[in-house]
JSON list of C-alpha atoms in Angstrom, two decimals:
[
{"chain": "A", "resi": 1, "resn": "MET", "atom": "CA", "xyz": [-24.43, 5.54, 32.11]},
{"chain": "A", "resi": 2, "resn": "ASN", "atom": "CA", "xyz": [-20.89, 5.51, 30.69]},
{"chain": "A", "resi": 3, "resn": "ASP", "atom": "CA", "xyz": [-20.16, 7.93, 27.87]},
{"chain": "A", "resi": 4, "resn": "PRO", "atom": "CA", "xyz": [-18.71, 5.91, 24.95]},
{"chain": "A", "resi": 5, "resn": "ARG", "atom": "CA", "xyz": [-17.02, 9.00, 23.48]},
{"chain": "A", "resi": 6, "resn": "LEU", "atom": "CA", "xyz": [-13.24, 8.63, 23.44]},
{"chain": "A", "resi": 7, "resn": "GLN", "atom": "CA", "xyz": [-10.99, 11.68, 23.63]},
{"chain": "A", "resi": 8, "resn": "SER", "atom": "CA", "xyz": [-7.59, 12.20, 22.05]},
{"chain": "A", "resi": 9, "resn": "PRO", "atom": "CA", "xyz": [-5.39, 15.14, 23.13]},
{"chain": "A", "resi": 10, "resn": "ALA", "atom": "CA", "xyz": [-3.59, 14.90, 19.77]},
{"chain": "A", "resi": 11, "resn": "ALA", "atom": "CA", "xyz": [-6.87, 15.35, 17.90]},
{"chain": "A", "resi": 12, "resn": "ALA", "atom": "CA", "xyz": [-7.61, 18.52, 19.83]},
{"chain": "A", "resi": 13, "resn": "ARG", "atom": "CA", "xyz": [-4.18, 19.90, 18.93]},
{"chain": "A", "resi": 14, "resn": "ASN", "atom": "CA", "xyz": [-3.99, 19.06, 15.24]},
{"chain": "A", "resi": 15, "resn": "ARG", "atom": "CA", "xyz": [-7.59, 19.22, 14.01]},
{"chain": "A", "resi": 16, "resn": "GLN", "atom": "CA", "xyz": [-7.48, 22.92, 13.08]},
{"chain": "A", "resi": 17, "resn": "PRO", "atom": "CA", "xyz": [-4.18, 22.77, 11.13]},
{"chain": "A", "resi": 18, "resn": "ILE", "atom": "CA", "xyz": [-5.50, 19.69, 9.31]},
{"chain": "A", "resi": 19, "resn": "LEU", "atom": "CA", "xyz": [-8.72, 21.52, 8.48]},
{"chain": "A", "resi": 20, "resn": "GLU", "atom": "CA", "xyz": [-6.78, 24.44, 7.01]},
{"chain": "A", "resi": 21, "resn": "VAL", "atom": "CA", "xyz": [-4.88, 22.14, 4.63]},
{"chain": "A", "resi": 22, "resn": "LEU", "atom": "CA", "xyz": [-8.02, 20.27, 3.59]},
{"chain": "A", "resi": 23, "resn": "GLN", "atom": "CA", "xyz": [-9.83, 23.53, 2.89]},
{"chain": "A", "resi": 24, "resn": "ARG", "atom": "CA", "xyz": [-7.04, 24.44, 0.46]},
{"chain": "A", "resi": 25, "resn": "VAL", "atom": "CA", "xyz": [-7.05, 21.15, -1.46]},
{"chain": "A", "resi": 26, "resn": "LEU", "atom": "CA", "xyz": [-10.69, 20.00, -1.44]},
{"chain": "A", "resi": 27, "resn": "PRO", "atom": "CA", "xyz": [-13.63, 21.57, -3.28]},
{"chain": "A", "resi": 28, "resn": "GLU", "atom": "CA", "xyz": [-16.49, 23.14, -1.36]},
{"chain": "A", "resi": 29, "resn": "HIS", "atom": "CA", "xyz": [-18.60, 20.04, -2.03]},
{"chain": "A", "resi": 30, "resn": "ALA", "atom": "CA", "xyz": [-16.86, 16.69, -1.66]},
{"chain": "A", "resi": 31, "resn": "ARG", "atom": "CA", "xyz": [-17.58, 13.11, -0.68]},
{"chain": "A", "resi": 32, "resn": "VAL", "atom": "CA", "xyz": [-14.94, 12.16, 1.89]},
{"chain": "A", "resi": 33, "resn": "LEU", "atom": "CA", "xyz": [-14.03, 8.75, 3.32]},
{"chain": "A", "resi": 34, "resn": "GLU", "atom": "CA", "xyz": [-12.01, 8.94, 6.52]},
{"chain": "A", "resi": 35, "resn": "VAL", "atom": "CA", "xyz": [-10.22, 5.68, 7.35]},
{"chain": "A", "resi": 36, "resn": "ALA", "atom": "CA", "xyz": [-9.14, 4.77, 10.90]},
{"chain": "A", "resi": 37, "resn": "SER", "atom": "CA", "xyz": [-11.29, 7.57, 12.33]},
{"chain": "A", "resi": 38, "resn": "GLY", "atom": "CA", "xyz": [-10.44, 6.57, 15.90]},
{"chain": "A", "resi": 39, "resn": "SER", "atom": "CA", "xyz": [-12.36, 8.58, 18.49]},
{"chain": "A", "resi": 40, "resn": "GLY", "atom": "CA", "xyz": [-14.37, 10.46, 15.85]},
{"chain": "A", "resi": 41, "resn": "GLU", "atom": "CA", "xyz": [-13.26, 13.90, 17.03]},
{"chain": "A", "resi": 42, "resn": "HIS", "atom": "CA", "xyz": [-11.61, 14.78, 13.72]},
{"chain": "A", "resi": 43, "resn": "ALA", "atom": "CA", "xyz": [-14.75, 13.78, 11.85]},
{"chain": "A", "resi": 44, "resn": "VAL", "atom": "CA", "xyz": [-16.93, 16.06, 13.97]},
{"chain": "A", "resi": 45, "resn": "HIS", "atom": "CA", "xyz": [-14.57, 19.02, 13.70]},
{"chain": "A", "resi": 46, "resn": "LEU", "atom": "CA", "xyz": [-13.90, 18.72, 9.98]},
{"chain": "A", "resi": 47, "resn": "ALA", "atom": "CA", "xyz": [-17.50, 18.00, 8.95]},
{"chain": "A", "resi": 48, "resn": "GLY", "atom": "CA", "xyz": [-18.72, 20.79, 11.22]},
{"chain": "A", "resi": 49, "resn": "ALA", "atom": "CA", "xyz": [-16.40, 23.32, 9.63]},
{"chain": "A", "resi": 50, "resn": "ALA", "atom": "CA", "xyz": [-17.29, 22.37, 6.04]},
{"chain": "A", "resi": 51, "resn": "PRO", "atom": "CA", "xyz": [-21.01, 21.66, 5.61]},
{"chain": "A", "resi": 52, "resn": "GLY", "atom": "CA", "xyz": [-20.48, 20.97, 1.90]},
{"chain": "A", "resi": 53, "resn": "TRP", "atom": "CA", "xyz": [-18.36, 17.91, 2.68]},
{"chain": "A", "resi": 54, "resn": "SER", "atom": "CA", "xyz": [-20.26, 14.65, 3.02]},
{"chain": "A", "resi": 55, "resn": "TRP", "atom": "CA", "xyz": [-18.02, 12.94, 5.60]},
{"chain": "A", "resi": 56, "resn": "ARG", "atom": "CA", "xyz": [-18.03, 9.15, 6.01]},
{"chain": "A", "resi": 57, "resn": "PRO", "atom": "CA", "xyz": [-16.00, 8.03, 9.07]},
{"chain": "A", "resi": 58, "resn": "SER", "atom": "CA", "xyz": [-14.82, 4.44, 9.41]},
{"chain": "A", "resi": 59, "resn": "ASP", "atom": "CA", "xyz": [-12.78, 2.20, 11.68]},
{"chain": "A", "resi": 60, "resn": "PRO", "atom": "CA", "xyz": [-12.18, -1.53, 12.15]},
{"chain": "A", "resi": 61, "resn": "VAL", "atom": "CA", "xyz": [-12.45, -1.39, 15.96]},
{"chain": "A", "resi": 62, "resn": "PRO", "atom": "CA", "xyz": [-15.89, -1.71, 17.65]},
{"chain": "A", "resi": 63, "resn": "ARG", "atom": "CA", "xyz": [-14.97, 0.63, 20.53]},
{"chain": "A", "resi": 64, "resn": "ALA", "atom": "CA", "xyz": [-13.91, 3.31, 18.06]},
{"chain": "A", "resi": 65, "resn": "LEU", "atom": "CA", "xyz": [-17.10, 2.87, 16.04]},
{"chain": "A", "resi": 66, "resn": "ALA", "atom": "CA", "xyz": [-19.16, 3.34, 19.21]},
{"chain": "A", "resi": 67, "resn": "SER", "atom": "CA", "xyz": [-17.21, 6.50, 20.03]},
{"chain": "A", "resi": 68, "resn": "ILE", "atom": "CA", "xyz": [-17.66, 7.91, 16.52]},
{"chain": "A", "resi": 69, "resn": "ALA", "atom": "CA", "xyz": [-21.39, 7.20, 16.65]},
{"chain": "A", "resi": 70, "resn": "ALA", "atom": "CA", "xyz": [-21.71, 8.94, 20.02]},
{"chain": "A", "resi": 71, "resn": "TRP", "atom": "CA", "xyz": [-19.77, 12.01, 18.87]},
{"chain": "A", "resi": 72, "resn": "ARG", "atom": "CA", "xyz": [-21.91, 12.10, 15.73]},
{"chain": "A", "resi": 73, "resn": "GLU", "atom": "CA", "xyz": [-25.15, 11.92, 17.71]},
{"chain": "A", "resi": 74, "resn": "ALA", "atom": "CA", "xyz": [-24.02, 14.70, 20.05]},
{"chain": "A", "resi": 75, "resn": "ALA", "atom": "CA", "xyz": [-22.94, 16.95, 17.15]},
{"chain": "A", "resi": 76, "resn": "GLY", "atom": "CA", "xyz": [-26.13, 16.51, 15.11]},
{"chain": "A", "resi": 77, "resn": "LEU", "atom": "CA", "xyz": [-24.42, 17.32, 11.81]},
{"chain": "A", "resi": 78, "resn": "ALA", "atom": "CA", "xyz": [-26.42, 16.44, 8.71]},
{"chain": "A", "resi": 79, "resn": "ASN", "atom": "CA", "xyz": [-23.26, 15.97, 6.61]},
{"chain": "A", "resi": 80, "resn": "LEU", "atom": "CA", "xyz": [-21.55, 13.61, 9.08]},
{"chain": "A", "resi": 81, "resn": "LEU", "atom": "CA", "xyz": [-22.66, 10.15, 7.98]},
{"chain": "A", "resi": 82, "resn": "GLU", "atom": "CA", "xyz": [-22.94, 7.00, 10.07]},
{"chain": "A", "resi": 83, "resn": "PRO", "atom": "CA", "xyz": [-19.59, 5.31, 10.66]},
{"chain": "A", "resi": 84, "resn": "VAL", "atom": "CA", "xyz": [-18.87, 2.09, 8.79]},
{"chain": "A", "resi": 85, "resn": "GLU", "atom": "CA", "xyz": [-16.68, -0.80, 9.82]},
{"chain": "A", "resi": 86, "resn": "LEU", "atom": "CA", "xyz": [-13.67, -0.78, 7.51]},
{"chain": "A", "resi": 87, "resn": "ASP", "atom": "CA", "xyz": [-10.34, -2.58, 7.65]},
{"chain": "A", "resi": 88, "resn": "VAL", "atom": "CA", "xyz": [-8.36, -1.11, 4.76]},
{"chain": "A", "resi": 89, "resn": "THR", "atom": "CA", "xyz": [-6.79, -4.52, 4.09]},
{"chain": "A", "resi": 90, "resn": "GLY", "atom": "CA", "xyz": [-10.27, -5.94, 3.39]},
{"chain": "A", "resi": 91, "resn": "ASP", "atom": "CA", "xyz": [-13.20, -4.88, 1.23]},
{"chain": "A", "resi": 92, "resn": "TRP", "atom": "CA", "xyz": [-13.82, -1.17, 0.71]},
{"chain": "A", "resi": 93, "resn": "PRO", "atom": "CA", "xyz": [-17.24, 0.48, 0.23]},
{"chain": "A", "resi": 94, "resn": "GLU", "atom": "CA", "xyz": [-18.53, 0.03, -3.33]},
{"chain": "A", "resi": 95, "resn": "GLU", "atom": "CA", "xyz": [-18.64, 3.73, -4.11]},
{"chain": "A", "resi": 96, "resn": "THR", "atom": "CA", "xyz": [-16.28, 6.47, -5.20]},
{"chain": "A", "resi": 97, "resn": "PHE", "atom": "CA", "xyz": [-15.05, 9.46, -3.22]},
{"chain": "A", "resi": 98, "resn": "ASP", "atom": "CA", "xyz": [-13.56, 12.87, -3.89]},
{"chain": "A", "resi": 99, "resn": "ALA", "atom": "CA", "xyz": [-11.17, 12.38, -0.98]},
{"chain": "A", "resi": 100, "resn": "VAL", "atom": "CA", "xyz": [-9.77, 9.68, 1.29]},
{"chain": "A", "resi": 101, "resn": "VAL", "atom": "CA", "xyz": [-8.33, 10.92, 4.59]},
{"chain": "A", "resi": 102, "resn": "ALA", "atom": "CA", "xyz": [-6.02, 9.00, 6.95]},
{"chain": "A", "resi": 103, "resn": "ILE", "atom": "CA", "xyz": [-4.76, 10.75, 10.07]},
{"chain": "A", "resi": 104, "resn": "ASN", "atom": "CA", "xyz": [-2.00, 9.19, 12.20]},
{"chain": "A", "resi": 105, "resn": "LEU", "atom": "CA", "xyz": [-2.36, 5.71, 10.72]},
{"chain": "A", "resi": 106, "resn": "LEU", "atom": "CA", "xyz": [0.76, 4.77, 8.81]},
{"chain": "A", "resi": 107, "resn": "HIS", "atom": "CA", "xyz": [3.24, 4.74, 11.70]},
{"chain": "A", "resi": 108, "resn": "ILE", "atom": "CA", "xyz": [1.06, 2.66, 14.04]},
{"chain": "A", "resi": 109, "resn": "SER", "atom": "CA", "xyz": [0.35, -0.14, 11.60]},
{"chain": "A", "resi": 110, "resn": "PRO", "atom": "CA", "xyz": [2.34, -2.64, 9.50]},
{"chain": "A", "resi": 111, "resn": "TRP", "atom": "CA", "xyz": [3.61, -1.59, 6.09]},
{"chain": "A", "resi": 112, "resn": "ALA", "atom": "CA", "xyz": [0.98, -3.90, 4.57]},
{"chain": "A", "resi": 113, "resn": "VAL", "atom": "CA", "xyz": [-1.67, -1.45, 5.82]},
{"chain": "A", "resi": 114, "resn": "THR", "atom": "CA", "xyz": [0.03, 1.40, 3.95]},
{"chain": "A", "resi": 115, "resn": "GLU", "atom": "CA", "xyz": [0.09, -0.73, 0.80]},
{"chain": "A", "resi": 116, "resn": "ALA", "atom": "CA", "xyz": [-3.60, -1.59, 1.18]},
{"chain": "A", "resi": 117, "resn": "LEU", "atom": "CA", "xyz": [-4.54, 2.02, 1.91]},
{"chain": "A", "resi": 118, "resn": "LEU", "atom": "CA", "xyz": [-2.80, 3.29, -1.21]},
{"chain": "A", "resi": 119, "resn": "ALA", "atom": "CA", "xyz": [-4.29, 0.54, -3.38]},
{"chain": "A", "resi": 120, "resn": "GLY", "atom": "CA", "xyz": [-7.76, 1.13, -1.97]},
{"chain": "A", "resi": 121, "resn": "ALA", "atom": "CA", "xyz": [-7.56, 4.89, -2.38]},
{"chain": "A", "resi": 122, "resn": "GLY", "atom": "CA", "xyz": [-6.30, 4.51, -5.93]},
{"chain": "A", "resi": 123, "resn": "ALA", "atom": "CA", "xyz": [-9.41, 2.46, -6.73]},
{"chain": "A", "resi": 124, "resn": "ALA", "atom": "CA", "xyz": [-11.94, 4.48, -4.71]},
{"chain": "A", "resi": 125, "resn": "LEU", "atom": "CA", "xyz": [-10.98, 8.02, -5.71]},
{"chain": "A", "resi": 126, "resn": "VAL", "atom": "CA", "xyz": [-12.49, 9.83, -8.68]},
{"chain": "A", "resi": 127, "resn": "PRO", "atom": "CA", "xyz": [-9.98, 11.22, -11.22]},
{"chain": "A", "resi": 128, "resn": "GLY", "atom": "CA", "xyz": [-8.33, 14.22, -9.60]},
{"chain": "A", "resi": 129, "resn": "GLY", "atom": "CA", "xyz": [-9.46, 13.04, -6.16]},
{"chain": "A", "resi": 130, "resn": "VAL", "atom": "CA", "xyz": [-7.30, 13.63, -3.10]},
{"chain": "A", "resi": 131, "resn": "LEU", "atom": "CA", "xyz": [-5.62, 11.20, -0.74]},
{"chain": "A", "resi": 132, "resn": "TYR", "atom": "CA", "xyz": [-4.65, 13.11, 2.40]},
{"chain": "A", "resi": 133, "resn": "LEU", "atom": "CA", "xyz": [-2.17, 11.59, 4.85]},
{"chain": "A", "resi": 134, "resn": "TYR", "atom": "CA", "xyz": [-1.14, 13.18, 8.14]},
{"chain": "A", "resi": 135, "resn": "GLY", "atom": "CA", "xyz": [1.56, 12.10, 10.55]},
{"chain": "A", "resi": 136, "resn": "PRO", "atom": "CA", "xyz": [5.34, 11.94, 11.08]},
{"chain": "A", "resi": 137, "resn": "PHE", "atom": "CA", "xyz": [7.49, 10.92, 8.12]},
{"chain": "A", "resi": 138, "resn": "ARG", "atom": "CA", "xyz": [11.18, 10.50, 7.43]},
{"chain": "A", "resi": 139, "resn": "ARG", "atom": "CA", "xyz": [12.63, 12.44, 4.49]},
{"chain": "A", "resi": 140, "resn": "GLU", "atom": "CA", "xyz": [15.51, 11.03, 2.46]},
{"chain": "A", "resi": 141, "resn": "GLY", "atom": "CA", "xyz": [15.98, 8.33, 5.10]},
{"chain": "A", "resi": 142, "resn": "ARG", "atom": "CA", "xyz": [16.33, 10.80, 7.96]},
{"chain": "A", "resi": 143, "resn": "HIS", "atom": "CA", "xyz": [14.04, 11.83, 10.79]},
{"chain": "A", "resi": 144, "resn": "THR", "atom": "CA", "xyz": [12.94, 15.46, 10.68]},
{"chain": "A", "resi": 145, "resn": "ALA", "atom": "CA", "xyz": [13.49, 15.91, 14.43]},
{"chain": "A", "resi": 146, "resn": "SER", "atom": "CA", "xyz": [15.19, 14.12, 17.32]},
{"chain": "A", "resi": 147, "resn": "SER", "atom": "CA", "xyz": [11.79, 13.74, 18.99]},
{"chain": "A", "resi": 148, "resn": "ASN", "atom": "CA", "xyz": [10.58, 11.80, 15.95]},
{"chain": "A", "resi": 149, "resn": "ALA", "atom": "CA", "xyz": [13.61, 9.50, 16.16]},
{"chain": "A", "resi": 150, "resn": "ALA", "atom": "CA", "xyz": [12.79, 8.74, 19.80]},
{"chain": "A", "resi": 151, "resn": "PHE", "atom": "CA", "xyz": [9.12, 8.21, 18.91]},
{"chain": "A", "resi": 152, "resn": "ASP", "atom": "CA", "xyz": [10.11, 5.84, 16.09]},
{"chain": "A", "resi": 153, "resn": "ALA", "atom": "CA", "xyz": [12.26, 3.78, 18.46]},
{"chain": "A", "resi": 154, "resn": "ASP", "atom": "CA", "xyz": [9.39, 3.56, 20.93]},
{"chain": "A", "resi": 155, "resn": "LEU", "atom": "CA", "xyz": [6.97, 2.45, 18.20]},
{"chain": "A", "resi": 156, "resn": "ARG", "atom": "CA", "xyz": [9.30, -0.28, 16.98]},
{"chain": "A", "resi": 157, "resn": "ALA", "atom": "CA", "xyz": [9.85, -1.49, 20.55]},
{"chain": "A", "resi": 158, "resn": "ARG", "atom": "CA", "xyz": [6.09, -1.87, 20.93]},
{"chain": "A", "resi": 159, "resn": "ASP", "atom": "CA", "xyz": [5.68, -3.65, 17.58]},
{"chain": "A", "resi": 160, "resn": "PRO", "atom": "CA", "xyz": [8.55, -4.28, 15.14]},
{"chain": "A", "resi": 161, "resn": "ARG", "atom": "CA", "xyz": [6.09, -3.91, 12.24]},
{"chain": "A", "resi": 162, "resn": "TRP", "atom": "CA", "xyz": [5.34, -0.31, 13.22]},
{"chain": "A", "resi": 163, "resn": "GLY", "atom": "CA", "xyz": [7.46, 2.78, 12.65]},
{"chain": "A", "resi": 164, "resn": "ILE", "atom": "CA", "xyz": [7.69, 6.16, 10.97]},
{"chain": "A", "resi": 165, "resn": "ARG", "atom": "CA", "xyz": [7.59, 5.67, 7.19]},
{"chain": "A", "resi": 166, "resn": "ASP", "atom": "CA", "xyz": [9.87, 7.14, 4.56]},
{"chain": "A", "resi": 167, "resn": "LEU", "atom": "CA", "xyz": [8.12, 9.80, 2.49]},
{"chain": "A", "resi": 168, "resn": "GLU", "atom": "CA", "xyz": [9.89, 8.53, -0.62]},
{"chain": "A", "resi": 169, "resn": "ALA", "atom": "CA", "xyz": [8.74, 4.93, -0.05]},
{"chain": "A", "resi": 170, "resn": "VAL", "atom": "CA", "xyz": [5.13, 6.04, 0.44]},
{"chain": "A", "resi": 171, "resn": "THR", "atom": "CA", "xyz": [5.32, 8.23, -2.68]},
{"chain": "A", "resi": 172, "resn": "ALA", "atom": "CA", "xyz": [6.73, 5.37, -4.77]},
{"chain": "A", "resi": 173, "resn": "GLU", "atom": "CA", "xyz": [4.05, 2.94, -3.59]},
{"chain": "A", "resi": 174, "resn": "ALA", "atom": "CA", "xyz": [1.34, 5.55, -4.21]},
{"chain": "A", "resi": 175, "resn": "GLY", "atom": "CA", "xyz": [2.58, 5.96, -7.78]},
{"chain": "A", "resi": 176, "resn": "ARG", "atom": "CA", "xyz": [1.93, 2.28, -8.43]},
{"chain": "A", "resi": 177, "resn": "HIS", "atom": "CA", "xyz": [-1.75, 2.98, -7.83]},
{"chain": "A", "resi": 178, "resn": "GLY", "atom": "CA", "xyz": [-2.11, 6.10, -9.94]},
{"chain": "A", "resi": 179, "resn": "LEU", "atom": "CA", "xyz": [-1.56, 8.56, -7.08]},
{"chain": "A", "resi": 180, "resn": "LYS", "atom": "CA", "xyz": [0.85, 11.45, -7.58]},
{"chain": "A", "resi": 181, "resn": "LEU", "atom": "CA", "xyz": [2.28, 13.55, -4.76]},
{"chain": "A", "resi": 182, "resn": "ASP", "atom": "CA", "xyz": [0.81, 17.04, -5.13]},
{"chain": "A", "resi": 183, "resn": "ARG", "atom": "CA", "xyz": [2.25, 18.80, -2.09]},
{"chain": "A", "resi": 184, "resn": "VAL", "atom": "CA", "xyz": [3.95, 18.33, 1.27]},
{"chain": "A", "resi": 185, "resn": "VAL", "atom": "CA", "xyz": [2.87, 20.72, 4.01]},
{"chain": "A", "resi": 186, "resn": "PRO", "atom": "CA", "xyz": [4.91, 21.05, 7.24]},
{"chain": "A", "resi": 187, "resn": "MET", "atom": "CA", "xyz": [2.65, 20.80, 10.30]},
{"chain": "A", "resi": 188, "resn": "PRO", "atom": "CA", "xyz": [3.02, 21.45, 14.04]},
{"chain": "A", "resi": 189, "resn": "ALA", "atom": "CA", "xyz": [4.90, 18.95, 16.24]},
{"chain": "A", "resi": 190, "resn": "ASN", "atom": "CA", "xyz": [7.18, 17.80, 13.39]},
{"chain": "A", "resi": 191, "resn": "ASN", "atom": "CA", "xyz": [4.37, 16.19, 11.40]},
{"chain": "A", "resi": 192, "resn": "LEU", "atom": "CA", "xyz": [3.61, 16.49, 7.70]},
{"chain": "A", "resi": 193, "resn": "SER", "atom": "CA", "xyz": [0.52, 16.65, 5.54]},
{"chain": "A", "resi": 194, "resn": "LEU", "atom": "CA", "xyz": [0.91, 14.68, 2.31]},
{"chain": "A", "resi": 195, "resn": "VAL", "atom": "CA", "xyz": [-1.54, 15.45, -0.48]},
{"chain": "A", "resi": 196, "resn": "PHE", "atom": "CA", "xyz": [-1.75, 12.97, -3.35]},
{"chain": "A", "resi": 197, "resn": "ARG", "atom": "CA", "xyz": [-4.02, 13.25, -6.38]},
{"chain": "A", "resi": 198, "resn": "ARG", "atom": "CA", "xyz": [-5.37, 10.42, -8.49]},
{"chain": "A", "resi": 199, "resn": "CYS", "atom": "CA", "xyz": [-4.07, 10.75, -12.03]}
]
């Protein structure tokens, strides 16, 4: 029987650095919504390392949801909840969260997805709650590395609506939804962690 679990080499590389940032900015007990969970490997690693986090993975893609469910079943973690189908441009769960997490989403989706994510997080987060974004970003209109510039060109060739976003544009849009940039953390492979807090 085919194993539905997907595997991402990037997830294996960045999951520990992401965990270390989240452990600094989230309380010991937190309700977390992860959007665009993909394979589910981040969810398993992060929930497994922090049993006080109640981790809700989500994705709009049926294959990803099947992978997340299979990883969840194999891990047997009580705090890793069943995945839910969620397109951030549609209806969000009718509950509030201490954190919303989006890993490697903004650059492989249209800008409208970023707008919807920031609006949704602004509505779903409790006061003081955290929106955590991970991925490559431009700063002051410039790429942070030549490899990111090449990656950006490749993304835009695949889909003109995709591309590495400007940190300042994301911060400005976040501000329209009551989200203030708390910190920027440099990460391996020329990525950044952006931590926003709901005012």
